[in-house]
Structures are given as structure tokens and as C-alpha cells.
Short mmCIF file of C-alpha atoms in Angstrom, two decimals:
data_model
loop_
_atom_site.label_atom_id
_atom_site.label_comp_id
_atom_site.label_asym_id
_atom_site.label_seq_id
_atom_site.Cartn_x
_atom_site.Cartn_y
_atom_site.Cartn_z
CA ALA A 1 340.08 89.29 92.11
CA GLN A 2 342.39 90.06 89.24
CA LYS A 3 342.50 88.28 85.92
CA ILE A 4 345.24 88.54 83.31
CA THR A 5 344.86 87.23 79.77
CA GLN A 6 347.69 86.69 77.33
CA THR A 7 346.27 85.25 74.12
CA GLN A 8 349.50 84.70 72.19
CA PRO A 9 351.15 81.44 73.26
CA GLY A 10 354.11 81.92 70.94
CA MET A 11 355.56 84.47 68.55
CA PHE A 12 358.44 84.66 66.11
CA VAL A 13 360.19 87.93 65.35
CA GLN A 14 363.07 88.83 63.10
CA GLU A 15 366.16 90.28 64.72
CA LYS A 16 366.11 94.11 64.85
CA GLU A 17 362.35 94.26 64.36
CA ALA A 18 359.78 95.31 66.96
CA VAL A 19 357.31 92.93 68.55
CA THR A 20 354.13 93.61 70.53
CA LEU A 21 352.94 91.23 73.23
CA ASP A 22 349.28 91.48 74.13
CA CYS A 23 347.92 91.62 77.66
CA THR A 24 344.40 92.35 78.83
CA TYR A 25 343.26 92.45 82.42
CA ASP A 26 340.21 92.64 84.58
CA THR A 27 339.94 94.03 88.08
CA SER A 28 337.52 95.76 90.38
CA ASP A 29 340.24 97.60 92.27
CA PRO A 30 340.27 101.37 91.70
CA SER A 31 344.06 101.45 91.67
CA TYR A 32 346.43 98.82 90.42
CA GLY A 33 349.86 98.18 89.01
CA LEU A 34 350.78 96.31 85.86
CA PHE A 35 354.11 94.52 85.48
CA TRP A 36 355.96 92.65 82.78
CA TYR A 37 358.51 89.95 83.57
CA LYS A 38 360.88 88.03 81.32
CA GLN A 39 361.71 84.38 81.97
CA PRO A 40 364.61 83.09 79.86
CA SER A 41 365.31 79.40 79.45
CA SER A 42 367.49 79.52 82.56
CA GLY A 43 364.29 80.03 84.54
CA GLU A 44 364.74 83.19 86.57
CA MET A 45 362.11 85.93 86.59
CA ILE A 46 363.43 89.29 85.44
CA PHE A 47 361.42 92.46 86.01
CA LEU A 48 361.12 94.58 82.87
CA ILE A 49 358.65 97.42 83.30
CA TYR A 50 355.88 98.81 85.53
CA GLN A 51 352.78 100.88 84.77
CA GLY A 52 350.56 102.37 87.44
CA SER A 53 346.87 102.71 86.72
CA TYR A 54 346.96 106.44 87.37
CA ASP A 55 350.14 107.15 85.46
CA GLN A 56 349.44 109.68 82.75
CA GLN A 57 352.19 108.54 80.44
CA ASN A 58 353.06 105.13 79.10
CA ALA A 59 356.05 103.57 80.82
CA THR A 60 359.32 103.09 78.98
CA GLU A 61 362.52 101.30 79.99
CA GLY A 62 365.18 101.22 77.33
CA ARG A 63 363.90 99.04 74.48
CA TYR A 64 360.74 98.18 76.41
CA SER A 65 357.63 100.28 76.34
CA LEU A 66 354.17 99.64 77.62
CA ASN A 67 351.15 100.60 75.53
CA PHE A 68 348.61 101.23 78.28
CA GLN A 69 344.99 101.69 77.25
CA LYS A 70 343.01 101.93 80.45
CA ALA A 71 339.56 102.06 78.88
CA ARG A 72 340.28 98.88 76.97
CA LYS A 73 342.00 97.31 79.98
CA SER A 74 345.04 96.45 77.96
CA ALA A 75 348.75 96.76 78.76
CA ASN A 76 350.70 95.57 75.76
CA LEU A 77 354.49 95.28 75.89
CA VAL A 78 356.48 96.54 72.93
CA ILE A 79 360.05 95.36 72.47
CA SER A 80 361.89 97.44 69.91
CA ALA A 81 364.95 96.39 67.92
CA SER A 82 364.70 92.75 68.98
CA GLN A 83 367.89 90.92 69.88
CA LEU A 84 368.62 87.21 70.02
CA GLY A 85 368.85 87.50 73.78
CA ASP A 86 365.22 88.58 73.90
CA SER A 87 364.15 85.01 73.18
CA ALA A 88 362.25 84.04 76.33
CA MET A 89 358.85 83.65 77.93
CA TYR A 90 357.18 86.94 78.84
CA PHE A 91 354.60 87.28 81.58
CA CYS A 92 352.16 90.08 82.19
CA ALA A 93 351.12 90.51 85.83
CA MET A 94 349.03 92.84 87.90
CA ARG A 95 348.46 93.71 91.50
CA GLY A 96 345.44 95.51 92.84
CA SER A 97 345.55 98.13 95.57
CA ASN A 98 343.64 95.79 97.85
CA ASP A 99 345.76 92.78 97.08
CA TYR A 100 349.11 91.44 98.16
CA LYS A 101 349.84 89.09 95.37
CA LEU A 102 350.79 89.38 91.75
CA SER A 103 348.41 87.68 89.36
CA PHE A 104 350.12 86.37 86.25
CA GLY A 105 348.99 85.60 82.75
CA ALA A 106 349.85 82.32 81.03
CA GLY A 107 352.79 83.90 79.22
CA THR A 108 353.94 84.39 75.65
CA THR A 109 357.02 82.70 74.22
CA VAL A 110 359.07 84.96 71.97
CA THR A 111 361.63 83.50 69.60
CA VAL A 112 363.95 85.95 67.85
CA ARG A 113 365.31 84.76 64.52
CA ALA A 114 368.65 85.90 63.11
CA ASN B 1 375.06 90.60 95.59
CA ALA B 2 372.04 91.61 97.65
CA GLY B 3 369.43 89.84 95.51
CA VAL B 4 366.84 87.34 96.63
CA MET B 5 368.49 84.01 97.33
CA GLN B 6 366.87 80.61 97.15
CA ASN B 7 368.27 77.23 97.90
CA PRO B 8 368.53 74.62 96.81
CA ARG B 9 368.20 75.46 93.13
CA HIS B 10 367.22 71.90 92.33
CA LEU B 11 365.68 69.37 94.69
CA VAL B 12 364.75 65.77 94.00
CA ARG B 13 362.50 63.96 96.41
CA ARG B 14 360.78 60.58 96.36
CA ARG B 15 357.08 60.38 96.95
CA GLY B 16 356.31 60.61 100.64
CA GLN B 17 359.43 62.54 101.60
CA GLU B 18 359.58 66.09 102.86
CA ALA B 19 360.82 69.07 100.87
CA ARG B 20 362.20 72.22 102.49
CA LEU B 21 362.74 75.28 100.33
CA ARG B 22 364.59 78.30 101.65
CA CYS B 23 364.40 81.94 100.71
CA SER B 24 366.51 84.86 101.91
CA PRO B 25 364.93 88.18 100.88
CA MET B 26 366.82 91.17 99.65
CA LYS B 27 368.53 93.21 102.34
CA GLY B 28 366.07 95.60 103.88
CA HIS B 29 363.01 93.70 102.62
CA SER B 30 360.59 92.37 105.19
CA HIS B 31 357.84 91.15 102.86
CA VAL B 32 358.14 87.69 101.34
CA TYR B 33 355.91 86.00 98.80
CA TRP B 34 355.96 82.43 97.54
CA TYR B 35 354.71 81.45 94.08
CA ARG B 36 354.50 78.13 92.28
CA GLN B 37 354.94 77.58 88.56
CA LEU B 38 353.69 74.35 87.07
CA PRO B 39 355.15 73.32 83.69
CA GLU B 40 353.98 75.53 80.81
CA GLU B 41 351.99 77.79 83.15
CA GLY B 42 352.28 81.19 84.76
CA LEU B 43 353.15 81.73 88.39
CA LYS B 44 350.46 81.20 91.00
CA PHE B 45 350.52 82.93 94.36
CA MET B 46 350.82 80.71 97.41
CA VAL B 47 351.53 82.75 100.53
CA TYR B 48 352.59 86.18 101.76
CA LEU B 49 354.58 86.56 104.97
CA GLN B 50 356.16 89.23 107.06
CA LYS B 51 358.58 88.53 109.86
CA GLU B 52 356.97 85.98 112.19
CA ASN B 53 353.54 86.44 110.59
CA ILE B 54 351.56 84.80 107.81
CA ILE B 55 349.52 87.58 106.25
CA ASP B 56 347.80 85.79 103.37
CA GLU B 57 347.91 82.06 102.68
CA SER B 58 344.93 81.94 100.38
CA GLY B 59 346.94 80.22 97.65
CA MET B 60 348.36 77.46 99.81
CA PRO B 61 346.98 73.93 99.51
CA LYS B 62 345.13 73.08 102.69
CA GLU B 63 347.20 70.03 103.49
CA ARG B 64 350.90 69.18 103.50
CA PHE B 65 352.09 72.73 102.76
CA SER B 66 353.30 75.23 105.34
CA ALA B 67 355.43 78.36 105.37
CA GLU B 68 357.23 80.42 107.93
CA PHE B 69 359.38 83.53 108.10
CA PRO B 70 361.09 83.54 111.49
CA LYS B 71 362.57 86.54 113.21
CA GLU B 72 366.02 85.28 112.34
CA GLY B 73 366.92 83.32 109.24
CA PRO B 74 365.32 82.63 105.88
CA SER B 75 361.73 81.99 104.99
CA ILE B 76 360.94 78.30 104.66
CA LEU B 77 358.34 76.62 102.45
CA ARG B 78 357.77 73.10 103.67
CA ILE B 79 356.00 70.36 101.74
CA GLN B 80 355.30 67.19 103.63
CA GLN B 81 354.70 63.79 102.03
CA VAL B 82 355.38 65.08 98.52
CA VAL B 83 353.46 63.70 95.55
CA ARG B 84 354.30 63.86 91.86
CA GLY B 85 351.88 66.73 91.38
CA ASP B 86 354.10 68.86 93.61
CA SER B 87 356.80 68.84 90.92
CA ALA B 88 357.14 72.48 89.92
CA ALA B 89 359.32 75.55 90.16
CA TYR B 90 358.85 77.43 93.42
CA PHE B 91 359.73 81.10 93.40
CA CYS B 92 360.24 83.42 96.30
CA ALA B 93 359.91 87.18 95.93
CA SER B 94 360.51 90.03 98.32
CA SER B 95 359.57 93.68 98.52
CA GLN B 96 360.54 96.59 100.69
CA PHE B 97 356.97 97.74 101.11
CA ARG B 98 353.71 95.95 100.58
CA ASP B 99 352.06 98.68 98.53
CA PHE B 100 350.84 97.54 95.14
CA ASN B 101 353.12 99.84 93.19
CA TYR B 102 356.32 98.42 94.60
CA GLU B 103 358.13 95.80 92.60
CA GLN B 104 358.51 92.30 93.90
CA TYR B 105 362.01 91.02 93.28
CA PHE B 106 362.20 87.35 92.46
CA GLY B 107 364.78 84.77 93.40
CA PRO B 108 366.10 82.22 90.89
CA GLY B 109 363.59 79.59 91.98
CA THR B 110 363.82 76.04 93.29
CA ARG B 111 362.98 73.27 90.85
CA LEU B 112 361.37 70.42 92.76
CA THR B 113 361.16 67.04 91.10
CA VAL B 114 359.23 64.26 92.80
CA THR B 115 360.08 60.77 91.60
#
């Protein structure tokens, strides 16, 4: 079974600054994938970034980067140069190699201030 | 637009009625997953289906809930005799392959309100 923990229920960030969203996980699967999704107030789930457990380098997608520390079982999302449109709920999720489903954390609400 | 489609987007049902939620996966995707999101919570897995087969329904409540993915047509999540606790957002996702490193693409969700 997989377990995802997001300990920050809500965060405020100033426009143009960077923000780091914490995510720790627990799994017994030897291989797994880690995902981050954004859920704006409109409700849809938007895929942001993926990190494989055996990837040597941290994943990056535009302003999103994933700080993957395998030994610590953490997969923090970094959003650089925050924009007002980044205000949303962010979910960390994982999927083990022996699993079909995504397991989600409780989410972190990010509010970007002008 | 070849994204995952769900309908209806909003559904209101009275207690005891039936709710039918539909999901059309992305073109070329044969793997469908249903998740439920209760207010202020993350998504919880319900069921994983391939065409005409339920592969994993470990997250489905034992009673009143059923799902299907027929050979032709959309996947259906059916909730019989709805109760207020069924009020939630129901998301469908699809993937081209079932391997763990393939992204699941989500639909816009169906918001079910039970009155």
C-alpha cells in the first residue's frame, strides 16, 4: 500500500516568488512513480509533473520542478516565479509498480498574492 | 478535443434515487479509473476497468455502487439509492497503458449533490 503525506494545508506566496510544497511518501514497491496535480477552483485535475523512482535527475516542466530525495522519501514541488493563476489546490500522488491506482495526499492550497 | 469527457458535469439527486455518471476516455485509451473526492479531501480510488472487464474494484463501496466499461460506449459509474454521504466530485481518468509510469489523464469531474 502507498501512503502520501502533505503536511501544509495552506500557503501564501507573493507574486513572482518561488514556493515549495512538501510531499513525503511511503511504499514497499521497488519501483514507483510520483505525480503532482493542480486543481484550480474550477475543479478539474491538471497534471503538472512526473518523477520516476529510478530517474537519475529531478524532473522539470517549465516553472515546475520536483525536488526528489529518494532516501528521505520526499518529492517536493517547487513553483518558481509564482503567478496569480497558480492559486489552486495542489495534490501529490504516487503509483507503485504493483498497483493500478494513484494514491493522493490531502493537498495543499496555494494562494498567490499580488 | 480528444480529452477525457465526463457527463453530466453537475447532477442533483434526491435521496433514494439513482445516479449514473458517464466517462468517455481519451481516444486510444483502454484503461479507465474512477476516483471520488469528498469535500476538502484528496481523491480516493474506486475502481479500475478495461473494456468489458473490472480489474480492481477494491475502492468501491460494497453496496449500491457498480461500474462498467462496455465494448461500445462510455464507462458508467452507477450509484443506486443515493444518500447524502454520496455527495462528492467523481472523477474519471484514462491511460493508454496500465504501467505505473504512464500518466492518468483526468476528466473535468461530475459533481453529485444529494438533497
